[in-house]
Amino acid sequence: MAEQIQTETQSDSSVHTGHPTPLTYFKVAMTLSVITAIEVGIFYIEDLGLGIIPILVVLSTAKFAMVAMFYMHLRYDAKLFTGFFVGGLVLALSIGLSVLALFKFFA
Amino acid sequence: MAHAEAAAHGGEHEETSTGLNHRKLLMWAFLGSDCMFFGSLIATYVVYFGRSKVGPFPEDVFSIPTTSVSTFVLLMSSMSMVLAYAALNRGSIKGFRIWIASTAIMGMTFLAFQVFEFTDFANHEVHLDCVEIRTNEAAIEELTDYEKTFVDECVEGVDEFEEQHGLTPRTNLFGTTFFTLTGFHGAHVTLGVIWLLSLLFFSFTRGGVTPARSLDVDLAALYWHFVDVVWIVIFTVVYLFGVFPGI
Amino acid sequence: MSKIDRYSSRLVTVGLAVLLVLLAVGCTPEHNQSTFDATGPVARSQLNLFYWILWTAVFVFVVVGGILIYAAIRFRRKPGDPDPEQTHGNTPLEIGWTVAPALILAVVAVPTVTTIFYNANSPDPGSLTIDVVGHQWWWEFNYPHPDGSDSVVTAANELHIPVDEVININLDSKDVLHSFWIPKIAGKVDLVPNHPNQMWILAEEPGEYYGQCAEFCGVAHANMRFRVIAQSRPEFDAWLSTQAQDAVEPIDPLALRGKALFEGDARCWSCHTVAGSKRARGQQGPDLTHVASRAHLAAGIVENTQANLRKWLEDPDAVKPGNLMARDAEVYNDPVRELTGADVSALVAYLRGLD
Amino acid sequence: MTTLAIPLPKRPAHPTGVLAWLTTIDHKKIGILYGVTAFVLFITGGLEALYMRFQLAQPGQDFVSPEVFNQLFTMHATTMIFLGVMPLGAAFFNFVIPLQIGARDVAFPRLNAFSYWTFLAGAILLKLSWFLGGAPNAGWFGYAPITGSDFNPGHGIDYWAVSLQVLGIASLAAAFNFIVTIVNMRAPGMSLMRMPLFTWMTLVTSFLLVLAFPVITVALIELMFDRFFGMNFFSIGAGANPLLWQHLFWIFGHPEVYILILPAMGIVSEIIPTFSRKPLFGYPVVVLSGVIIGFMGWMVWSHHMFTVGLGPVANSVFALTTMAIAVPTGVKIFNWIGTMWNGSIDLRTPMLFAIGFVFLFIIGGLSGVMHSSAASDAQQQDTYFIVAHIHYVLFGGSIMAIAAGAYYWFPKMTGRLMDERMGKLNFWLVFMGMNISFFPMHFLGLDGMPRRIHSYDSAMGWDLWNLVSSAGAVVLAAGILVTIINMVRSAKQGEKAGADPWDGRTLEWSIPSPPPEYNFEQIPTVHGKDAFWMQKRQRVSTVPVAGASGDSHDIHLPQPSYWPLIASIGLLIGAYGLVYSATWTGIIVGAVGLATTVVSVYAWSFEPVNEPVEGAAGH
Ligand code: HEA
Ligand code: HEA
Ligand code: CUA
Ligand SMILES: [Cu+2]
């Protein structure tokens, strides 16, 4: 079991599936721009009310994920890196949300 | 070639227990840690959201179109950063220089926007068209909460009311938390720009920046992209949610 | 039983005895702030919960600590011992000692949650409500006016409550954090500026209870105390209606001179309120309208006697180091305005009359 | 594998004397520096405690003024936690970890030196406050708003905030370093589940550090901005909520207490198997429980805020999560006992301290569970009952384990054993003193004695137990005096230890004491847990890794460097300037310090790398 853990990481790091090309990077950039444009666009639709929150959360999470996966090449890199980063990220997110809840922010 | 290939992957085939490079591991651990840093700043901002006792409030000062442009610039800088790294790995030092320079320039553009924004907020003026207010009942509804508190200044004979009510870090909770959060993001960007410019500079020295040492660039790039994703969050949470008129 | 076994079981017995003796001498309900002498439902619910957990903890301690010491003694190495068997674990055992603590905790968790909710929700939100405001380093108590109007009756440092009635308390602070604690009646709740809190209390027996600020609040934190006087309803009503009245006008010439000083050169008026006086409307210090009716001075620090009042006015810092009157009142920090012995006598005469 | 273009310079002649210590980047020397410095600082914290105990020995005493008393408890706790226990832990991380994992150094040796010097800078800055206008006085958790300039003019709080930031930089740098070292530099064959327990707990602790310190960094930044620039984070007039500070502080603070105890648990998990001659019982579960404790440490912070008015729902949730931590902690305790069971127990001093640790920690942990019951905690919070808990877990826990570790690894560090008879005396004095001093505090707390009071009235009935407690502190001090004497004497004339005085189980015992600079002549290959024990008993040989040189002359170690030291001096100067940033002198001094640091960081990164061939890159 222990051995497995190690060899797994080892093999992960040496697998390089389909390296991205500048074209990929460009496509990602275009997608990011389009999403940003959508975000700013729907911002002016007042009728959305509170509904804008989930929409924007989803859209900006998508942007965040794309940058992390492609530009920071987490998608192609060792899982351990993703672990370190996502660990901090998820912890920050959950604690942040708990603090807001404790301040009755959602009430 | 085999050499460049190895380097292209950030020297992953090192003789370490995991095969991963020390510095790269350090960088990722640092980024995880920095999430907690920005998480705390953002939480502070949100906890105090809407609790300022005096204005100006977000809707008085924010300009979404302006910030959208600077956001766009920062996003594009991430693209040019990754292209710089790709160029270096291809062995094109010239391509690298071009892209890294444009990344730094876009970073500086973003900072310039921020400086502009900060001074603009600090010099914010309350501006009321008193004639309009007197003649058109609905005009008051259009004002922000903060501006409404000045409606009484529109006494007979005043056609236009104008007064400086800037937002500084001392003005209210909003000013304090906003400037601190975006200021620390700006400080990260500044550090990044210095880093990028150093890389550009050393690409002119012998053996300074080479495909074999692309890890140096990789680390700077990770940092840069991280600063970018933090802005993605700030832009949504602070700017878009902050002044969305529908909420 | 081997010698070692006997030895260690005796050790455990002795240890247990020592522990029980310690616990017995440790509980001293007669002490002023003992939590073992609960005289109200809130404190009692907390005490019962405490006992429940205490015995659980003692049980765990005796068992686990006992086994630890037993093992340390029983398995001592003797010269020439071979290596012991190299066991690596025992799954059923390990599951057992994961589940057992979880079960014990469940036993503690249930009464914990019920008590939390019991204490949080006042059984009678409509009954007498007192606003408590914490100041560095004294207490302000505001009661609803007996005439039913919206105005309040302000007192300081002595909380009078009717016995056997639910009292609702609103807690607020104007400066730093404080904590409101009457060990025999209820556990503490903090006073947090910009974050008002509520609690409820009930005293079952008439009498005087000690209270104390429990959250560090600066130099005189140790001396930020108060008393709770629980009395019968009629006594309480009588007390409240006296407190609602304006201050007594002095007739004695010395006291009159004291009043003049108070409302004049000594500048006491800038910090203290004396109801009925036009000048004395200050808010920084305790309300002195009925200061003579209080049993203690300076937040429960000294008895309110003529001599102590004199000492207080001569040198407040000597009575209560660091207090804000000594720091900020001009008569103490501006040599030109210093009070003479005669001034003090006059002020004492005046204040002693304010009952 | 990255091959270096530049030829490695010849290994330089070693600097000698003081210079050798100032420029060293050898993890063992840095470990010793950490240990000695932190021990001295621990004693200063102890002296601060003794002052308090003298003052409180009898009612109504005037031995120290209330102002000074407030500074005493603030400095006592800040010192003990940040300058005592944490760096004492770091001393062991530094000295032991590379040896336990079979490495020649840490991943970033110069960063490691920087961590130490920066820690020293922070310590100096904090302690200087006593002499430069007054120490901080708002308690170790510095609750807003009493730390604000309105209620706290003067520079005490500035020193506190700034020095904690400096110490934070030191801790963060060290933690990153140890994460990379442990993840990346294990000897071949040492998989995660073969790592010694102490290494494991160090890894968990390091993760807690890198995730917890940014939070207090932000809290302190907010405090500093309020104080220096008149911002409003905690300004009541502007509508700020002081609970924000409390949340940020305890989100850091609770993981922090596990940062203080997990290394201790790691130490004990090494000592108990060694002196019982048995492998650690239930190794995977002990590892897992450590990880779970580290993880659950994030879900309980509001148990320090049961009385601030979070409401019954939040209080219940945090009460339950807090109680739950007793389960993984209990698992550890039971597995230690399981290790001793049927063992062959040698009650040498390290083992005595280890058993003392387990015993006292059970008491401290159980009083922790009592606090976790939010409703009854309303009677205990901010009383001496809490003070009792603090000291049972921190003294009975962390310090006892650190003492155990000191006796255990002293021979490895110095080549000499500590005196056994004095060791026993040491243990019993400390153990008795600690109980006499801290057990009565339970009674005092339940008897209504609040914490942080500079004096009390005889009428309250607290005289007896306070006197007993103070007497206990004197016994405790005597015990610690014995530690000092024993250490100093043994370092000079103690019995020669040899490589493996305890019949140890882990790799550090396979090399000479004190270890040569390069640690391992040949990097060992690991075939299981307790690698060295296996080698000794089962005759499994450790074979050198292909490629690693077998000849110590060929071992290239990173060279000593000035830059870490200079960078830290820059930080010290800069931080000192920051305290006075309201004045021009302050700003100038601060700028000079900052510039020094920036320059030395640049110089550092361009210094010839001189990486050892093995790939332990020192960048
Ligand atoms: C090393 C440091 C350390 C450690 C390890 C702990 C461990 C624990 N602490 Fe402690 N704590 C502090 C340091 C520490 N604490 C400090 C410094 C403060 C005060 C801060 C201040 O205000 O200044 C504090 C305060 C504090 C409070 C706040 C009290 C208040 O101010 O009102 C609480 C409340 O829940 C608490 C709870 C706990 C619990 C439940 C544990 C648990 O982790 C303990 C778990 C261990 C055991 C339970 C014992 C062994 C287990 C068994 C034998 C199994 C069987 C057990 C059962 C079934 C119960 N602690
Ligand atoms: C690791 C942490 C740690 C340690 C080891 C200690 C150790 C001790 N503590 Fe500490 N303490 C805390 C952490 C710690 N404490 C914390 C977090 C608080 C809360 C603070 C707050 O409220 O903010 C606290 C608070 C605290 C208080 C309560 C203050 C108050 O609320 O008013 C008291 C009171 O007695 C006290 C006493 C002691 C004593 C007597 C020791 C003893 O164990 C000390 C033993 C050491 C010595 C006695 C030194 C030996 C010295 C010599 C031998 C000198 C001779 C030699 C030479 C000069 C060469 N501590
Ligand atoms: Cu008020 Cu302590
Ligand atoms: Cu805690």
Coordinates of C-alpha atoms in Angstrom, one line a residue, chain D residues 157-523:
Chain D
I157 CA 1.7 46.3 20.8
D158 CA 3.7 47.5 17.8
Y159 CA 6.7 45.4 18.9
W160 CA 4.4 42.5 19.5
A161 CA 2.7 42.7 16.0
V162 CA 5.9 43.4 14.1
S163 CA 8.0 40.7 15.9
L164 CA 5.3 38.1 15.3
Q165 CA 5.4 38.9 11.6
V166 CA 9.1 38.4 11.6
L167 CA 8.7 35.1 13.5
G168 CA 6.0 34.2 11.0
I169 CA 8.4 34.6 8.1
A170 CA 10.9 32.4 9.9
S171 CA 8.4 29.7 10.6
L172 CA 7.0 29.8 7.1
A173 CA 10.4 29.5 5.5
A174 CA 11.2 26.6 7.8
A175 CA 7.9 24.8 7.2
F176 CA 8.2 25.1 3.4
N177 CA 11.7 23.7 3.7
F178 CA 10.7 20.7 5.7
I179 CA 7.7 19.9 3.5
V180 CA 10.0 19.7 0.5
T181 CA 12.7 17.9 2.4
I182 CA 10.4 15.2 3.7
V183 CA 8.5 14.8 0.5
N184 CA 11.5 14.8 -1.7
M185 CA 14.6 13.7 0.1
R186 CA 13.8 10.4 1.6
A187 CA 16.4 7.7 1.2
P188 CA 15.5 5.1 -1.5
G189 CA 12.9 2.7 -0.2
M190 CA 11.6 5.0 2.5
S191 CA 8.0 5.2 1.3
L192 CA 5.7 7.4 3.2
M193 CA 4.4 4.6 5.3
R194 CA 8.0 3.7 6.3
M195 CA 8.8 7.1 7.6
P196 CA 9.5 7.4 11.3
L197 CA 6.7 8.9 13.3
F198 CA 8.6 12.0 14.2
T199 CA 9.2 12.7 10.5
W200 CA 5.5 12.2 9.9
M201 CA 4.4 14.5 12.6
T202 CA 6.9 17.1 11.4
L203 CA 5.3 16.9 8.0
V204 CA 1.8 17.4 9.3
T205 CA 3.0 20.2 11.5
S206 CA 4.7 21.9 8.6
F207 CA 1.5 21.8 6.6
L208 CA -0.4 23.2 9.5
L209 CA 2.2 26.0 9.7
V210 CA 2.0 27.0 6.0
L211 CA -1.7 27.1 6.1
A212 CA -2.2 28.7 9.5
F213 CA 0.4 31.4 9.5
P214 CA -1.0 33.4 6.6
V215 CA -4.1 33.9 8.6
I216 CA -2.4 35.5 11.6
T217 CA -0.3 37.4 9.1
V218 CA -3.4 39.0 7.7
A219 CA -4.8 39.6 11.2
L220 CA -1.6 41.3 12.3
I221 CA -1.4 43.3 9.1
E222 CA -4.9 44.6 9.8
L223 CA -3.9 45.5 13.4
M224 CA -0.7 47.2 12.1
F225 CA -2.6 49.2 9.5
D226 CA -5.1 50.3 12.1
R227 CA -2.2 51.4 14.4
F228 CA 0.1 52.9 11.8
F229 CA -2.3 54.4 9.3
G230 CA -5.4 54.9 11.2
M231 CA -7.5 52.4 9.3
N232 CA -10.7 50.9 10.7
F233 CA -10.4 47.2 10.8
F234 CA -11.1 47.2 14.5
S235 CA -12.3 50.7 15.1
I236 CA -15.5 50.6 17.1
G237 CA -16.5 54.1 16.0
A238 CA -16.5 53.0 12.3
G239 CA -18.7 50.0 13.1
A240 CA -16.0 47.4 13.2
N241 CA -16.8 44.1 14.9
P242 CA -14.1 43.0 17.3
L243 CA -15.1 39.3 16.7
L244 CA -13.3 39.5 13.4
W245 CA -10.0 39.5 15.2
Q246 CA -11.0 36.7 17.4
H247 CA -12.0 34.5 14.4
L248 CA -8.9 35.3 12.5
F249 CA -6.7 34.7 15.6
W250 CA -8.2 31.4 16.5
I251 CA -8.4 30.1 13.0
F252 CA -4.7 30.4 13.3
G253 CA -4.6 29.8 17.1
H254 CA -6.1 26.4 17.3
P255 CA -4.1 24.8 14.6
E256 CA -1.2 26.5 16.4
V257 CA -1.7 24.5 19.5
Y258 CA -1.5 21.4 17.4
I259 CA 1.6 22.8 15.9
L260 CA 2.9 22.8 19.5
I261 CA 1.8 19.3 20.4
L262 CA 2.2 17.2 17.2
P263 CA 6.0 17.3 17.2
A264 CA 5.8 16.3 20.9
M265 CA 3.7 13.4 20.0
G266 CA 6.2 12.5 17.2
I267 CA 9.1 12.6 19.7
V268 CA 7.2 10.4 22.1
S269 CA 6.3 8.0 19.4
E270 CA 10.0 7.4 18.8
I271 CA 11.0 7.1 22.4
I272 CA 8.4 4.7 23.6
P273 CA 9.1 2.0 21.0
T274 CA 12.9 2.4 21.5
F275 CA 12.7 1.9 25.3
S276 CA 10.1 -0.8 25.1
R277 CA 12.1 -2.7 22.4
K278 CA 8.9 -3.1 20.4
P279 CA 7.7 -1.5 17.2
L280 CA 5.2 1.2 17.5
F281 CA 1.8 -0.5 18.0
G282 CA -0.6 0.2 15.1
Y283 CA 1.8 2.4 13.1
P284 CA -0.6 3.2 10.3
V285 CA -3.3 4.2 12.7
V286 CA -1.0 6.4 14.7
V287 CA 0.1 8.1 11.5
L288 CA -3.5 8.5 10.4
S289 CA -4.6 9.9 13.7
G290 CA -1.9 12.5 13.5
V291 CA -3.1 13.5 10.1
I292 CA -6.7 13.6 11.3
I293 CA -5.8 15.7 14.3
G294 CA -4.1 18.1 12.0
F295 CA -7.2 18.2 9.8
M296 CA -9.8 18.5 12.5
G297 CA -7.8 21.3 14.1
W298 CA -9.3 23.5 11.5
M299 CA -12.9 22.9 12.4
V300 CA -12.9 23.8 16.1
W301 CA -11.5 27.3 16.5
S302 CA -14.7 28.9 17.9
H303 CA -14.4 26.8 21.1
H304 CA -12.3 29.8 22.3
M305 CA -15.3 32.0 21.7
F306 CA -18.1 30.1 23.5
T307 CA -19.0 33.2 25.6
V308 CA -18.8 35.9 22.9
G309 CA -22.4 35.3 21.8
L310 CA -22.2 33.2 18.6
G311 CA -25.5 31.7 19.4
P312 CA -26.5 28.2 20.5
V313 CA -26.3 26.5 17.1
A314 CA -22.7 27.6 16.5
N315 CA -21.7 26.8 20.0
S316 CA -23.2 23.3 19.7
V317 CA -21.4 22.6 16.4
F318 CA -18.1 23.7 17.7
A319 CA -18.6 21.8 21.0
L320 CA -19.2 18.6 19.1
T321 CA -16.3 19.0 16.6
T322 CA -14.0 19.8 19.5
M323 CA -15.0 16.7 21.4
A324 CA -14.5 14.6 18.4
I325 CA -10.8 15.4 18.5
A326 CA -10.5 13.3 21.6
V327 CA -11.0 10.2 19.5
P328 CA -7.9 10.4 17.3
T329 CA -5.9 11.7 20.3
G330 CA -7.1 8.8 22.4
V331 CA -6.0 6.4 19.6
K332 CA -2.5 7.7 19.9
I333 CA -2.5 7.4 23.7
F334 CA -3.8 3.8 23.5
N335 CA -1.3 2.8 20.9
W336 CA 1.5 4.2 23.0
I337 CA 0.3 2.1 25.9
G338 CA -0.1 -0.8 23.4
T339 CA 3.5 -0.4 22.5
M340 CA 4.6 -0.6 26.1
W341 CA 2.3 -3.6 26.8
N342 CA 4.4 -6.8 26.9
G343 CA 7.4 -4.7 26.1
S344 CA 10.8 -4.7 27.7
I345 CA 10.6 -1.3 29.3
D346 CA 13.8 0.5 30.2
L347 CA 13.0 3.5 32.4
R348 CA 15.9 5.7 31.4
T349 CA 15.3 9.4 31.6
P350 CA 13.9 9.9 28.0
M351 CA 11.4 7.2 28.7
L352 CA 10.5 8.7 32.1
F353 CA 9.8 12.0 30.4
A354 CA 7.8 10.3 27.7
I355 CA 5.6 8.4 30.1
G356 CA 5.3 11.6 32.1
F357 CA 4.1 13.3 29.0
V358 CA 1.5 10.7 28.3
F359 CA 0.2 10.9 31.9
L360 CA 0.1 14.7 32.1
F361 CA -1.3 15.0 28.6
I362 CA -4.2 12.8 29.5
I363 CA -5.1 15.2 32.3
G364 CA -4.7 18.2 30.0
G365 CA -6.7 16.6 27.3
L366 CA -9.5 15.7 29.6
S367 CA -9.7 19.3 30.9
G368 CA -9.8 20.3 27.3
V369 CA -12.8 18.0 26.8
M370 CA -14.4 19.7 29.8
H371 CA -14.0 23.1 28.1
S372 CA -15.4 21.8 25.0
S373 CA -18.8 21.4 26.7
A374 CA -19.8 25.0 25.8
A375 CA -22.4 25.4 28.4
S376 CA -20.3 24.5 31.4
D377 CA -17.3 26.3 29.8
A378 CA -19.2 29.5 30.5
Q379 CA -18.1 29.0 34.1
Q380 CA -14.5 28.1 33.2
Q381 CA -13.7 30.4 30.3
D382 CA -11.1 33.0 31.3
T383 CA -10.5 31.5 34.7
Y384 CA -7.6 29.6 36.1
F385 CA -9.2 26.4 35.1
I386 CA -8.2 27.4 31.5
V387 CA -4.7 28.3 32.8
A388 CA -4.5 24.8 34.3
H389 CA -5.5 23.3 30.9
I390 CA -3.0 25.4 29.1
H391 CA -0.1 24.2 31.3
Y392 CA -1.1 20.6 31.4
V393 CA -1.1 20.4 27.6
L394 CA 1.8 22.8 27.0
F395 CA 4.1 22.1 29.9
G396 CA 2.9 18.5 30.6
G397 CA 2.6 17.9 26.9
S398 CA 5.0 19.9 24.7
I399 CA 7.7 20.7 27.3
M400 CA 7.8 17.2 28.8
A401 CA 8.2 15.7 25.4
I402 CA 10.8 18.1 24.4
A403 CA 12.7 17.3 27.5
A404 CA 12.4 13.6 26.6
G405 CA 13.7 14.4 23.1
A406 CA 16.5 16.4 24.5
Y407 CA 17.7 13.5 26.7
Y408 CA 17.1 11.1 23.8
W409 CA 19.0 13.0 21.1
F410 CA 21.6 14.7 23.2
P411 CA 24.1 11.9 22.7
K412 CA 23.6 12.1 19.0
M413 CA 24.2 15.9 19.0
T414 CA 27.2 15.9 21.3
G415 CA 28.5 12.4 21.3
R416 CA 28.0 12.2 25.1
L417 CA 25.2 10.9 27.3
M418 CA 23.5 13.1 29.8
D419 CA 23.9 12.0 33.4
E420 CA 21.3 9.4 34.3
R421 CA 21.1 10.1 38.0
M422 CA 20.7 13.8 37.5
G423 CA 18.3 13.0 34.8
K424 CA 16.0 11.1 37.2
L425 CA 16.3 14.0 39.7
N426 CA 15.5 16.3 36.9
F427 CA 12.4 14.3 35.9
W428 CA 11.0 14.0 39.4
L429 CA 11.5 17.6 40.3
V430 CA 9.9 18.8 37.1
F431 CA 7.1 16.3 37.4
M432 CA 6.3 17.1 41.0
G433 CA 6.8 20.9 40.5
M434 CA 4.6 20.9 37.5
N435 CA 1.7 19.2 39.3
I436 CA 2.1 21.2 42.5
S437 CA 2.1 24.4 40.4
F438 CA -0.6 23.7 38.0
F439 CA -3.1 21.2 39.5
P440 CA -4.3 23.7 42.1
M441 CA -5.2 26.1 39.3
H442 CA -8.1 23.9 38.5
F443 CA -9.5 24.6 42.0
L444 CA -8.8 28.3 41.7
G445 CA -10.7 28.4 38.5
L446 CA -13.7 26.6 39.7
D447 CA -13.5 28.8 42.8
G448 CA -14.1 31.8 40.6
M449 CA -10.6 33.2 40.1
P450 CA -10.4 34.9 36.8
R451 CA -7.2 34.8 34.8
R452 CA -5.1 37.8 34.1
I453 CA -5.7 39.5 37.4
H454 CA -2.6 41.2 38.9
S455 CA -3.9 40.7 42.5
Y456 CA -6.8 39.4 44.5
D457 CA -8.5 39.9 47.7
S458 CA -8.0 37.7 50.7
A459 CA -11.7 37.6 51.2
M460 CA -12.1 35.5 48.0
G461 CA -10.5 32.4 49.6
W462 CA -7.9 31.9 46.9
D463 CA -4.9 32.3 49.2
L464 CA -4.0 28.7 49.9
W465 CA -3.9 27.3 46.4
N466 CA -2.1 30.3 45.0
L467 CA 0.6 29.9 47.6
V468 CA 0.8 26.2 46.8
S469 CA 1.0 27.0 43.1
S470 CA 3.8 29.5 43.6
A471 CA 5.7 27.0 45.7
G472 CA 5.3 24.5 42.9
A473 CA 6.8 27.0 40.5
V474 CA 9.9 27.2 42.6
V475 CA 10.2 23.4 42.6
L476 CA 9.8 23.5 38.9
A477 CA 12.5 26.1 38.5
A478 CA 14.8 23.9 40.6
G479 CA 14.0 21.1 38.2
I480 CA 14.9 23.2 35.2
L481 CA 18.0 24.3 36.9
V482 CA 19.0 20.7 37.1
T483 CA 18.4 20.3 33.4
I484 CA 20.7 23.2 32.7
I485 CA 23.5 21.9 35.0
N486 CA 23.1 18.4 33.6
M487 CA 23.3 19.6 30.0
V488 CA 26.3 21.8 30.5
R489 CA 28.2 19.2 32.5
S490 CA 27.4 16.3 30.3
A491 CA 28.4 18.2 27.1
K492 CA 31.8 18.5 28.5
Q493 CA 32.4 15.4 30.6
G494 CA 29.5 13.1 30.0
E495 CA 30.0 9.4 29.3
K496 CA 30.9 8.8 25.6
A497 CA 27.8 7.7 23.8
G498 CA 28.9 5.8 20.7
A499 CA 26.7 5.6 17.6
D500 CA 23.8 3.8 19.1
P501 CA 23.5 4.2 22.9
W502 CA 19.8 3.3 23.1
D503 CA 19.6 0.4 20.7
G504 CA 17.7 2.7 18.4
R505 CA 15.4 1.9 15.6
T506 CA 15.8 4.7 13.1
L507 CA 18.5 5.7 10.7
E508 CA 20.0 8.5 12.8
W509 CA 21.5 5.8 15.1
S510 CA 23.3 4.1 12.3
I511 CA 25.9 6.9 12.0
P512 CA 28.5 8.1 14.4
S513 CA 27.7 10.5 17.2
P514 CA 28.1 13.4 16.5
P515 CA 27.5 12.7 12.9
P516 CA 30.0 13.8 10.3
E517 CA 29.1 16.8 8.3
Y518 CA 27.9 14.8 5.4
N519 CA 25.8 12.5 7.7
F520 CA 25.8 9.4 5.7
E521 CA 28.9 8.1 3.9
Q522 CA 26.6 6.0 1.8
I523 CA 22.9 6.9 1.4

